[in-house]
Coordinates of N, CA and C and ligand atoms in Angstrom, one line a residue:
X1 N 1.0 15.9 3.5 CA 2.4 16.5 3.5 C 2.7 16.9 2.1
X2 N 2.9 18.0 1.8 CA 3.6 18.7 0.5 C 4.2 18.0 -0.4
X3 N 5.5 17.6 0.1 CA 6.3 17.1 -0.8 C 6.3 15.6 -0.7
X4 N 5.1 14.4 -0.1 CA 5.0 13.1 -0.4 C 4.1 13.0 -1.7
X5 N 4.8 11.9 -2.3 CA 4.3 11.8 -3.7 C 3.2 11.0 -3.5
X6 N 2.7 10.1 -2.7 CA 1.6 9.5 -2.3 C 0.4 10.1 -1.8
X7 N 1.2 11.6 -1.4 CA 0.1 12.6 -0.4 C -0.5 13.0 -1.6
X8 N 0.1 13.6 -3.0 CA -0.1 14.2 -4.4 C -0.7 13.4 -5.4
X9 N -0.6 12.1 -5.1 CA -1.7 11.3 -5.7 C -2.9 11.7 -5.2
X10 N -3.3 11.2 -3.6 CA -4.3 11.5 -3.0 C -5.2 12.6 -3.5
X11 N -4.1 13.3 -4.0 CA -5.2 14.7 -4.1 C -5.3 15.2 -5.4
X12 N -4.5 14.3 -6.4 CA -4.9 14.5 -7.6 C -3.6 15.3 -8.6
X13 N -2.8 15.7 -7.5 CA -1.8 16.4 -8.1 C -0.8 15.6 -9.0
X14 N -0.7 14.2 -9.1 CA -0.1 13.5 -9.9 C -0.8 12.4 -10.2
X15 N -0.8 12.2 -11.5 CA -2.0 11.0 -12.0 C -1.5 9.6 -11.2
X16 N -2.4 8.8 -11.4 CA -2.2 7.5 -10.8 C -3.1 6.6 -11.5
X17 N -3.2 5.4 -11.4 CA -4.4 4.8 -11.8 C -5.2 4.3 -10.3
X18 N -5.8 4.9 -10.4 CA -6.7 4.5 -8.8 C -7.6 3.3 -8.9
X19 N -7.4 2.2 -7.7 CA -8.7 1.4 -8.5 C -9.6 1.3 -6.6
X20 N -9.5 2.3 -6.3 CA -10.4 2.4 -4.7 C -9.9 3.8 -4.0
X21 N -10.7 4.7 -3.7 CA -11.2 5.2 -2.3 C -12.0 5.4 -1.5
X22 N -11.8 5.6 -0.4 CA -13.2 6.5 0.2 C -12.4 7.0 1.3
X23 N -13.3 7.6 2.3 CA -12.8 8.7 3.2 C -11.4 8.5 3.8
X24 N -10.8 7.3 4.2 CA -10.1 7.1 4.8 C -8.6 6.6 4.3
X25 N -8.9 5.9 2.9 CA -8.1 4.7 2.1 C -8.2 5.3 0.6
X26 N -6.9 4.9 0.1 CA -6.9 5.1 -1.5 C -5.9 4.2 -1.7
X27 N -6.4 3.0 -2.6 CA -5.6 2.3 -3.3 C -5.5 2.2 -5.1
X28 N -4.3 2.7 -5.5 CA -3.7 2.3 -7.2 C -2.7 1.6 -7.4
X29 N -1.9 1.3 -8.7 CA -1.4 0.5 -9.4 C 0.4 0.9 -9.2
X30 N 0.6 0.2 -8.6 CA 2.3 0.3 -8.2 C 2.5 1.1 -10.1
X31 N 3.2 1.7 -10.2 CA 4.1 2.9 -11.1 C 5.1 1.4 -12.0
X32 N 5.9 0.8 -10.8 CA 6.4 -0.4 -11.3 C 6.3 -1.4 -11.0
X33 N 5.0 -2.3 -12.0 CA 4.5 -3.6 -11.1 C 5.8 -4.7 -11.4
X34 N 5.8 -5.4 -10.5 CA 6.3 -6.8 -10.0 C 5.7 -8.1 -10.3
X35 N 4.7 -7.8 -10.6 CA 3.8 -8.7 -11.0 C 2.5 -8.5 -11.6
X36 N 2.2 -9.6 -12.3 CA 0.4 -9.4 -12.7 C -0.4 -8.2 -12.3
X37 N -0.7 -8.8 -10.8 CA -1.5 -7.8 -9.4 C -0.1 -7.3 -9.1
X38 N 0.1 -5.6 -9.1 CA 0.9 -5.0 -8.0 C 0.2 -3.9 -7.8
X39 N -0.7 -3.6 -6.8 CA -1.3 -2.6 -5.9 C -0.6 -1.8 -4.7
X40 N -1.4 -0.6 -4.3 CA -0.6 0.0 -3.4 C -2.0 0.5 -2.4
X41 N -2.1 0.0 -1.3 CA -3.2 0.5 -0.3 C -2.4 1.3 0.2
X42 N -2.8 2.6 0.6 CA -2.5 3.7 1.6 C -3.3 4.6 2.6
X43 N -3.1 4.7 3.6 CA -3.9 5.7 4.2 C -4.4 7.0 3.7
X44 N -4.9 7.7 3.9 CA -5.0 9.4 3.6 C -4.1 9.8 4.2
X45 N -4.2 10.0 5.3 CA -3.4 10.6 6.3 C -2.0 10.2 6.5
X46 N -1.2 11.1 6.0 CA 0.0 10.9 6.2 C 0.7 10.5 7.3
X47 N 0.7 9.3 7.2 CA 1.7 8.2 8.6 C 3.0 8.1 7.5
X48 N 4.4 8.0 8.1 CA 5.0 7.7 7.5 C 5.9 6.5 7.6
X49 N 5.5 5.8 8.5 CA 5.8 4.1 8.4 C 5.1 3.1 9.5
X50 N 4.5 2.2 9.0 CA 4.2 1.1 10.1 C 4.6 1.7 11.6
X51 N 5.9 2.0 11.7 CA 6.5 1.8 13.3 C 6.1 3.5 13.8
X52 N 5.6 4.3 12.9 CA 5.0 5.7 13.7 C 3.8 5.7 13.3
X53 N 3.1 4.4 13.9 CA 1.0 4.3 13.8 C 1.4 4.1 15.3
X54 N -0.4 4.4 15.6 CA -0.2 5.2 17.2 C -1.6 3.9 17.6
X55 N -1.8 4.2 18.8 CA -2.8 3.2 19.0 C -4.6 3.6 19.0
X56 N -4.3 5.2 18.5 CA -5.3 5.5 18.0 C -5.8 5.3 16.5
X57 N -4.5 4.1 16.1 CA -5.1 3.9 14.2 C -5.3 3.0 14.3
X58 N -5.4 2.0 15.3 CA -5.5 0.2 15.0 C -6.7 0.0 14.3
X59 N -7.6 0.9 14.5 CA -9.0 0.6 13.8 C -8.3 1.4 11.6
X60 N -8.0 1.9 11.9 CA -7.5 2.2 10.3 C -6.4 1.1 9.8
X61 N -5.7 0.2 10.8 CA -4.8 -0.2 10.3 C -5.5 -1.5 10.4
X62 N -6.6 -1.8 11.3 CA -7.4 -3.1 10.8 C -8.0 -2.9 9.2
X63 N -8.7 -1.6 8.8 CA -9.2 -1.4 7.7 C -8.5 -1.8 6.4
X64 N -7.3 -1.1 6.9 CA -6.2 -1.4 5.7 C -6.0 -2.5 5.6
X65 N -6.0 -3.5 6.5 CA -5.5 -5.1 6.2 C -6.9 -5.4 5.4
X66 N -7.8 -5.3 5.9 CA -8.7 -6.3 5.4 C -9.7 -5.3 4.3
X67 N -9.2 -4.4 3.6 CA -9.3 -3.2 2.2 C -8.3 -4.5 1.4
X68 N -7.2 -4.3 1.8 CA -6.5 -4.9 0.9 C -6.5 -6.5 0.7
X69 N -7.0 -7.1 1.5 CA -7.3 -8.6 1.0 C -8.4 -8.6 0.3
X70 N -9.6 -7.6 0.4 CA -10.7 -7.7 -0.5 C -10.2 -6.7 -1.5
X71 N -9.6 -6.1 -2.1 CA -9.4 -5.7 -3.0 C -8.2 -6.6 -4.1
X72 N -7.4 -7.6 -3.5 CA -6.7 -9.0 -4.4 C -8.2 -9.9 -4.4
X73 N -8.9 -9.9 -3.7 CA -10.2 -10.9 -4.3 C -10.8 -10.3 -5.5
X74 N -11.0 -9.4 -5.6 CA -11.9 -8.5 -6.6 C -10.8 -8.6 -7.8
X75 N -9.7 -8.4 -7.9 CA -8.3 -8.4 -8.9 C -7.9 -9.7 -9.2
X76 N -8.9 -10.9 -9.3 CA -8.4 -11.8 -9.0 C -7.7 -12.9 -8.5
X77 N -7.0 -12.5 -7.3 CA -5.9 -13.0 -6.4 C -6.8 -14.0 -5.6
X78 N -8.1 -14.3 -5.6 CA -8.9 -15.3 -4.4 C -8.2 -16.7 -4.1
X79 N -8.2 -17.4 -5.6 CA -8.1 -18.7 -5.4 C -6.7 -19.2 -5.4
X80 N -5.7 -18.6 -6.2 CA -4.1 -18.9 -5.3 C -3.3 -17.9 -4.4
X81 N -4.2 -16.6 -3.7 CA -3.5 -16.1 -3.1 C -2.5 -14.7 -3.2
X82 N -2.3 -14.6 -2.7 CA -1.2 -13.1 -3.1 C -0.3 -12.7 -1.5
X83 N 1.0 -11.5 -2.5 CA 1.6 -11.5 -1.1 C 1.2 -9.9 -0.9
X84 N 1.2 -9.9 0.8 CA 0.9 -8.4 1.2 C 2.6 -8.2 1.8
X85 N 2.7 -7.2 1.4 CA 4.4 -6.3 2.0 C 4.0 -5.0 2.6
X86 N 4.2 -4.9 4.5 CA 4.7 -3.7 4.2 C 6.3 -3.1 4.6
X87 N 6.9 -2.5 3.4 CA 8.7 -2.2 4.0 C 8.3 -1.0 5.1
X88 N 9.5 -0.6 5.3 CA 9.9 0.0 7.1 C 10.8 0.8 7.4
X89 N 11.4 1.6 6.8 CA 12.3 2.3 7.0 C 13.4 1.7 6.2
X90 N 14.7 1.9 6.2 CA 15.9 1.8 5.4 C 16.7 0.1 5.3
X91 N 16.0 -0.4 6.3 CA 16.5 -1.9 6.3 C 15.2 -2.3 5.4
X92 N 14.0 -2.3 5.5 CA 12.9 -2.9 5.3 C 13.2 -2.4 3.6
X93 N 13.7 -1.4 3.5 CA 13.8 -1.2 2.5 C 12.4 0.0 1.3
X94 N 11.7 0.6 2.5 CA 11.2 1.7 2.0 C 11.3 2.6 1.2
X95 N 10.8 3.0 0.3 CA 11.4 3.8 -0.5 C 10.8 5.4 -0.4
X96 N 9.4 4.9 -0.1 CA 8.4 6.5 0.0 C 7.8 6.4 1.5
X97 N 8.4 7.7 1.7 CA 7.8 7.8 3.2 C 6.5 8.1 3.6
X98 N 5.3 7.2 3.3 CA 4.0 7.0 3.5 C 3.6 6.0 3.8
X99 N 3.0 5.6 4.9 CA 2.7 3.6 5.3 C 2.3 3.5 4.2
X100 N 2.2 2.5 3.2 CA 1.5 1.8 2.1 C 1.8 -0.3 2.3
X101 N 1.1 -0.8 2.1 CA 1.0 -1.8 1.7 C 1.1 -2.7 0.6
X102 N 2.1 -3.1 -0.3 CA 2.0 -3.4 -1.3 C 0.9 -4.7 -1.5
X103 N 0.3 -5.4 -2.3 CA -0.5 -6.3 -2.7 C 0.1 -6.8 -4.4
X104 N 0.6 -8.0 -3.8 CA 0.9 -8.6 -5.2 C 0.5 -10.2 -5.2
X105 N 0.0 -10.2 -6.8 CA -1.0 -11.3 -6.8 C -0.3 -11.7 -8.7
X106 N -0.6 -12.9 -8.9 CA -1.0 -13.5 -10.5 C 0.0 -14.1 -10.6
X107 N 1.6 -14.4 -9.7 CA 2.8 -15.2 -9.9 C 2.8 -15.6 -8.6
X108 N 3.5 -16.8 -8.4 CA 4.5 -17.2 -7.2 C 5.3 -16.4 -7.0
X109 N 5.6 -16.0 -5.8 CA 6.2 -15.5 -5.1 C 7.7 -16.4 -4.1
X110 N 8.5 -16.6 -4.3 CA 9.5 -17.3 -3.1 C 9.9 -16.5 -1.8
X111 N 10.2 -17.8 -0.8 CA 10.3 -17.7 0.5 C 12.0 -17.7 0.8
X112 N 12.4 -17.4 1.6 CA 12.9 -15.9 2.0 C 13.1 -14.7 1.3
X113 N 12.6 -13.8 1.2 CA 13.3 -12.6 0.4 C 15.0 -12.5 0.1
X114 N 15.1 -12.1 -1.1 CA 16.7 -12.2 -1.0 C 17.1 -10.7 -0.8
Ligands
AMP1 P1 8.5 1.0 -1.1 O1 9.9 0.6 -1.6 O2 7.9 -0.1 -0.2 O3 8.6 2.3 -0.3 O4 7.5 1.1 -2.3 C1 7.3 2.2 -3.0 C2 6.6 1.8 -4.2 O5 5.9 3.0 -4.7 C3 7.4 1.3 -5.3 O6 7.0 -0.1 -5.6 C4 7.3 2.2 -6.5 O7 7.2 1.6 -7.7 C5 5.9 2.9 -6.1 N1 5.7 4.2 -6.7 C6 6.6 5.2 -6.7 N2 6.0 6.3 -7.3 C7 4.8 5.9 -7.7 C8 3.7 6.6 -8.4 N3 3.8 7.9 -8.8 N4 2.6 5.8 -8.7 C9 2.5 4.6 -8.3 N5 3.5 3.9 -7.6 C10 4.6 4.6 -7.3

């Protein structure tokens, strides 16, 4: 999609720090990390939230889960853990309209979000 800034990473049109792709998946370095580890897995293919993936991507959206727990192993994150986020629209609190997955690792994290 033209005007998604995640689509423009993808393709080079705005720098990023990448640390994974391949055909399907491209994950780099949150712009403003939160933590130690703050990563961003994304699809290629412009989905634009969790709730408009279809049941033709379960197999991409199993990928993405388990892309991004081995990519907090490789960053570190194995032995205490990390948190995966994905926001959702305007409650969830999304900001860029692309599914992405945040992965944050190297601090505690607290339970309930405020
Ligand atoms: P969300 O609020 O879940 O939609 O998260 C969007 C995330 O994208 C935020 O954590 C931003 O810091 C991050 N972000 C925005 N622009 C960029 C960029 N150009 N490169 C890397 N991360 C970005």
């Amino acid at each position: 999609m033209s005007d998604c800034i995640f689509c423009k990473i993808i393709h080079g049109e705005i720098p990023s720090k990448k640390i994974y792709e391949d055909e399907e998946l491209c994950a780099f370095h949150d712009v403003t990390p939160q933590s130690p580890v703050h990563f961003l897995l994304i699809p290629k293919r412009h989905i634009r939230n969790i709730m408009e993936a279809e049941m033709n991507d379960t197999a991409l959206l199993g990928r993405l889960l388990y892309k991004a727990q081995e990519l907090a192993v490789t960053l570190g994150c194995g032995e205490n853990g990390a948190r995966f986020v994905i926001n959702c629209k305007k409650d969830g609190g999304q900001t860029v309209d692309h599914l992405h997955i945040h992965v944050l690792g190297g601090r505690y994290f607290d339970w309930p979000p405020g």
